[in-house]
Each structure stands twice: as C-alpha cells, then as structure tokens.
Tab-separated table of C-alpha atoms and ligand atoms in Angstrom:
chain	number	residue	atom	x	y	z
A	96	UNK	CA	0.000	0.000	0.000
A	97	UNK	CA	1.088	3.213	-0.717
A	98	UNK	CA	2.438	5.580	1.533
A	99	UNK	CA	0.026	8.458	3.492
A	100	UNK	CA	0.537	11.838	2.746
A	101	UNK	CA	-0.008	14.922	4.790
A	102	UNK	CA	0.635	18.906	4.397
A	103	UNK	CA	2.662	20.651	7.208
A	104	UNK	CA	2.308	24.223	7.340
A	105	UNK	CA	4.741	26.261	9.802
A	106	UNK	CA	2.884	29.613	9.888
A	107	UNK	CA	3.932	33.025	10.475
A	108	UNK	CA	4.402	32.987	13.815
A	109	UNK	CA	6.700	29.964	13.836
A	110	UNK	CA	8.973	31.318	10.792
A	111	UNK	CA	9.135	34.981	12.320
A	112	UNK	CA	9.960	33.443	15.820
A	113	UNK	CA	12.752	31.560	13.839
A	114	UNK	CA	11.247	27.422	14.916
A	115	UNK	CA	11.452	26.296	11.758
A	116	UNK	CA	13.866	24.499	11.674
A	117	UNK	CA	13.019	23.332	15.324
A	118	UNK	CA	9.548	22.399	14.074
A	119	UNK	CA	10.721	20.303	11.007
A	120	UNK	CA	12.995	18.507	12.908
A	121	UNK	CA	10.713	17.647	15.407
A	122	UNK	CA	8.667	15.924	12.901
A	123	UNK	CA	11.331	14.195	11.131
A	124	UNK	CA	12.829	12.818	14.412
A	125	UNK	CA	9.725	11.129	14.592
A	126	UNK	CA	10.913	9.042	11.041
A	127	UNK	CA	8.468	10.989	8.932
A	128	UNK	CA	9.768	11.814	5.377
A	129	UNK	CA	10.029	15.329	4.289
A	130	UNK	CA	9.544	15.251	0.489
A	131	UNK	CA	8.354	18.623	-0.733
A	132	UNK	CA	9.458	21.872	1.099
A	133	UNK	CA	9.039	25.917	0.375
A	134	UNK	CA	8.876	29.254	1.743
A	135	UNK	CA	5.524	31.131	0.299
A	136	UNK	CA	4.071	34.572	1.079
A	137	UNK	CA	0.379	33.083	0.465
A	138	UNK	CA	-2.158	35.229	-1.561
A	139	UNK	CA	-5.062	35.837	-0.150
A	140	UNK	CA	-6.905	33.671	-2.936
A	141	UNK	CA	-4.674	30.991	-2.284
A	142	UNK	CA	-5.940	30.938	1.623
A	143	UNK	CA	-9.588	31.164	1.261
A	144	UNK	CA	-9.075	27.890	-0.613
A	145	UNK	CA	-7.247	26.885	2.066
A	146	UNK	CA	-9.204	27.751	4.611
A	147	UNK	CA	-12.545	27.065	2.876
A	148	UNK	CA	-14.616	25.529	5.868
A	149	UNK	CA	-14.191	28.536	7.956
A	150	UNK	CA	-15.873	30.657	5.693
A	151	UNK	CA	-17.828	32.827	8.128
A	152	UNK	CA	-16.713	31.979	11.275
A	153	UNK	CA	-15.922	34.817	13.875
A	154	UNK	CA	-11.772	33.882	13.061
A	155	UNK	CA	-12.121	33.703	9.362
A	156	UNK	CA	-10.942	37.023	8.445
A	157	UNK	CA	-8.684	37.114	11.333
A	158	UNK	CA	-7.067	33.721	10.551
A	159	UNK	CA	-6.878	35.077	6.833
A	160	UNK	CA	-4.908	37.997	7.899
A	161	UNK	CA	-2.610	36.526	10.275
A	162	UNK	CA	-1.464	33.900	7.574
A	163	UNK	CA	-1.115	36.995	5.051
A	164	UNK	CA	1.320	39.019	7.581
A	165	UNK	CA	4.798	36.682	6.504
A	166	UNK	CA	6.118	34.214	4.815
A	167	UNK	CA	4.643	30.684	5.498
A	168	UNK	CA	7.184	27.368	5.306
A	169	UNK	CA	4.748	24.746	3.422
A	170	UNK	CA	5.989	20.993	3.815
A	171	UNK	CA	4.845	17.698	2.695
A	172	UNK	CA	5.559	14.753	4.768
A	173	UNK	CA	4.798	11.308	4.118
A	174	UNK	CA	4.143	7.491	6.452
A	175	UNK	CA	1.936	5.149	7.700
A	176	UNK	CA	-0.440	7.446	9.376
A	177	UNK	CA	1.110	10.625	8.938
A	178	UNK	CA	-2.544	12.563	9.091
A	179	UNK	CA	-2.711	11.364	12.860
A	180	UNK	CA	0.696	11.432	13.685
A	181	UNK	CA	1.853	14.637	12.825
A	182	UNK	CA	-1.490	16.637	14.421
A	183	UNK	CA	-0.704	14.196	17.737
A	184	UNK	CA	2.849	16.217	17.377
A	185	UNK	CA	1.242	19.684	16.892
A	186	UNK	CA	-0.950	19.251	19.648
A	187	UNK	CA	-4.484	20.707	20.060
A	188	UNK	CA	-5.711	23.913	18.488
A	189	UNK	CA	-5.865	25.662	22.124
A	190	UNK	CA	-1.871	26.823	22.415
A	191	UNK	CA	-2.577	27.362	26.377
A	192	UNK	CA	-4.017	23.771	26.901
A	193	UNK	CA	-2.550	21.496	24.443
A	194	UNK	CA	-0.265	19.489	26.030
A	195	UNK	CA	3.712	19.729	27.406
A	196	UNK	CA	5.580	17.946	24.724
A	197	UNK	CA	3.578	18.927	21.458
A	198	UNK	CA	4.794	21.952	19.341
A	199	UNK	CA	1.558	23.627	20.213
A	200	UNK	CA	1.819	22.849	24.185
A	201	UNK	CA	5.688	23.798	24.149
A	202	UNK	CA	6.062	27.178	21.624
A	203	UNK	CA	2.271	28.366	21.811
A	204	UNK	CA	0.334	30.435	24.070
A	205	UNK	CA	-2.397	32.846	23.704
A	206	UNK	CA	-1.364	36.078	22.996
A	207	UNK	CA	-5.341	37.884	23.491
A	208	UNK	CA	-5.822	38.090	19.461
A	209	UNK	CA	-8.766	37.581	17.715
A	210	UNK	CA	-7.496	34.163	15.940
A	211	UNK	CA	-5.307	31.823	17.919
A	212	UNK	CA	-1.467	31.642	16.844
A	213	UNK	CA	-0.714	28.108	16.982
A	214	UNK	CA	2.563	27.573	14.761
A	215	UNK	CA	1.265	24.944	12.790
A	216	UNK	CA	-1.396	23.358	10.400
A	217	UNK	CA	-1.189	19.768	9.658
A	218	UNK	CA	-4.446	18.292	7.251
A	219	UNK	CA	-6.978	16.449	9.034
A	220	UNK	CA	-8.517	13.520	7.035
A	221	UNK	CA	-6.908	11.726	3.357
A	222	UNK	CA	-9.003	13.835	1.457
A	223	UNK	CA	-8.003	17.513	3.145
A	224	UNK	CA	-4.383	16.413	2.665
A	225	UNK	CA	-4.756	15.570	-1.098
A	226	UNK	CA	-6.951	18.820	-1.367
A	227	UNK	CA	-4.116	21.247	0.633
A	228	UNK	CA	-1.201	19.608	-1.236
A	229	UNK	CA	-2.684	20.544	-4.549
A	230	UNK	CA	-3.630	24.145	-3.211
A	231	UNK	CA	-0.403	24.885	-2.230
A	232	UNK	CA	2.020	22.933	-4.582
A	233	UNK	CA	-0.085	23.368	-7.785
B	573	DAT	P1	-6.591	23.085	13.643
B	573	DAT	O1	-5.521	24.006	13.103
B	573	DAT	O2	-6.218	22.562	14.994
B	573	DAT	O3	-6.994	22.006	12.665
B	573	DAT	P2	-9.072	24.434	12.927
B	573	DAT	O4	-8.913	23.828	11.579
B	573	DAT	O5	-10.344	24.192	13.662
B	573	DAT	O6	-7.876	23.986	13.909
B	573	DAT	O7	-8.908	26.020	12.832
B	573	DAT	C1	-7.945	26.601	11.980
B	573	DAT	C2	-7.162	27.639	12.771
B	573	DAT	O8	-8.044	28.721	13.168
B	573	DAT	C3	-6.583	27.123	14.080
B	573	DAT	O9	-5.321	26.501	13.891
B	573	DAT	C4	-6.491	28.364	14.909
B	573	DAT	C5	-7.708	29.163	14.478
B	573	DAT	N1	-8.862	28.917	15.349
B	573	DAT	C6	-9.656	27.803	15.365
B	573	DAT	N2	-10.653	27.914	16.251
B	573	DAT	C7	-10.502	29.138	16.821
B	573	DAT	C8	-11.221	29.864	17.833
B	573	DAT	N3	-12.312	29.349	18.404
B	573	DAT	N4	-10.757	31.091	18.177
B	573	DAT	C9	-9.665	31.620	17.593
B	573	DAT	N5	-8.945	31.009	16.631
B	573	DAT	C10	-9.358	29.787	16.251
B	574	MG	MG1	-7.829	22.314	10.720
C-alpha cells in the first residue's frame, strides 16, 4: 500500500519566531519523510481555498490575515499514518491547553488576538491532505 501523505504548514508565527527548523525537525525525528518543502508569502486567494470551511466563522478574516502578515514554510511529509501522527505532534488547536511535549503545548500560548497563533497546520482527514497539497504545490 502506498504511503500516506499529509501537508505541514509552519505559519507566520513559527517562521518569524525563527522554529522552523526546530519544528521540522521535530517531525522528522519522529521518522516521517520530508519530500516537498518551500517558503511562500500566500495570496489571499490561495488561503480562502485553504481555509474554505471557515468561511464565516468569527476567526475567518482574522485567521486570513494573520497567515497573510509573513512568509509561510509549506511541507509535505509522508508514512503510515502521517494525518494522525503529525497533528498528535502539533498538539491541540488551544496553544494554552494542548499538552507539554507537542509543538503547540511547548512554543504556543495565547497572545489575546482575535485568531489563535498556533505555529502549525497539519491536514486532518486523506481527502483535506490531497486537497491542501494541490492548493499549495499546484
Ligand atoms: P486546527 O488548526 O487545529 O486544525 P481548525 O482547523 O479548527 O484547527 O482552525 C484553523 C485555525 O483557526 C486554528 O489553527 C487556529 C484558528 N482557530 C480555530 N478555532 C478558533 C477559535 N475558536 N478562536 C480563535 N482562533 C481559532
Ligand atoms: Mg484544521
């Protein structure tokens, strides 16, 4: 069976705060494969794609912005389970709560903005990953 694939995204926060290098290792430590990596300053076209299912949510256009104010570093990874495994190394969406250990739990916290700054998005199902991957390596 072929191997899973999953899109990594180390946002602005992580690439101005100079952990990306930190962050990638962190995943490839783990013995996921890195096999497509770039540094993008996203359009905003190219992140209401991205972000489709948020449309109209209170942190859309906040969440939109934030990922507009620097360059992103945009990574493919691929393994058995990569989906699952790389968001149980991110942590949970909540910087303050998710847990010691995860990039989330040990680089996030809240900083009182509208949209949470939480370093890192990782695809969440086989069929987000394929859809991301195309969005951002067209
Ligand atoms: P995740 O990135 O954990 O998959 P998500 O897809 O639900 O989370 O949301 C996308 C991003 O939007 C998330 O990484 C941070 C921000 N966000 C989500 N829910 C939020 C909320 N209730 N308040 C502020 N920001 C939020
Ligand atoms: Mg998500």
């Amino acid at each position: 069976m072929s191997d899973e694939r999953t899109l990594v995204l180390i946002k602005p926060d992580g690439v101005a705060r100079g952990l990306t290098g930190t962050i990638l290792s962190r995943v490839e430590a783990k013995g996921y494969k890195l096999v497509e990596l770039k540094l993008v300053n996203a359009t905003r076209e190219l992140l209401e794609r991205h972000y489709e299912e948020h449309v109209g949510k209170p942190f859309y256009e906040p969440l939109v912005e934030f990922m507009l104010s620097g360059p992103v570093a945009a990574a493919v990874f691929e393994g058995q389970r990569v989906i699952e495994g790389f968001r149980s190394l991110a942590g949970t969406t909540e910087p303050t709560t998710a847990a010691p250990g995860t990039i989330r739990g040990d680089f996030g916290r809240d900083w009182g903005l509208k949209v949470q700054q939480n370093l890192v998005h990782g695809s969440d199902s086989p069929e987000s990953a394929e859809r991301e991957i195309g969005i951002w390596f067209a």
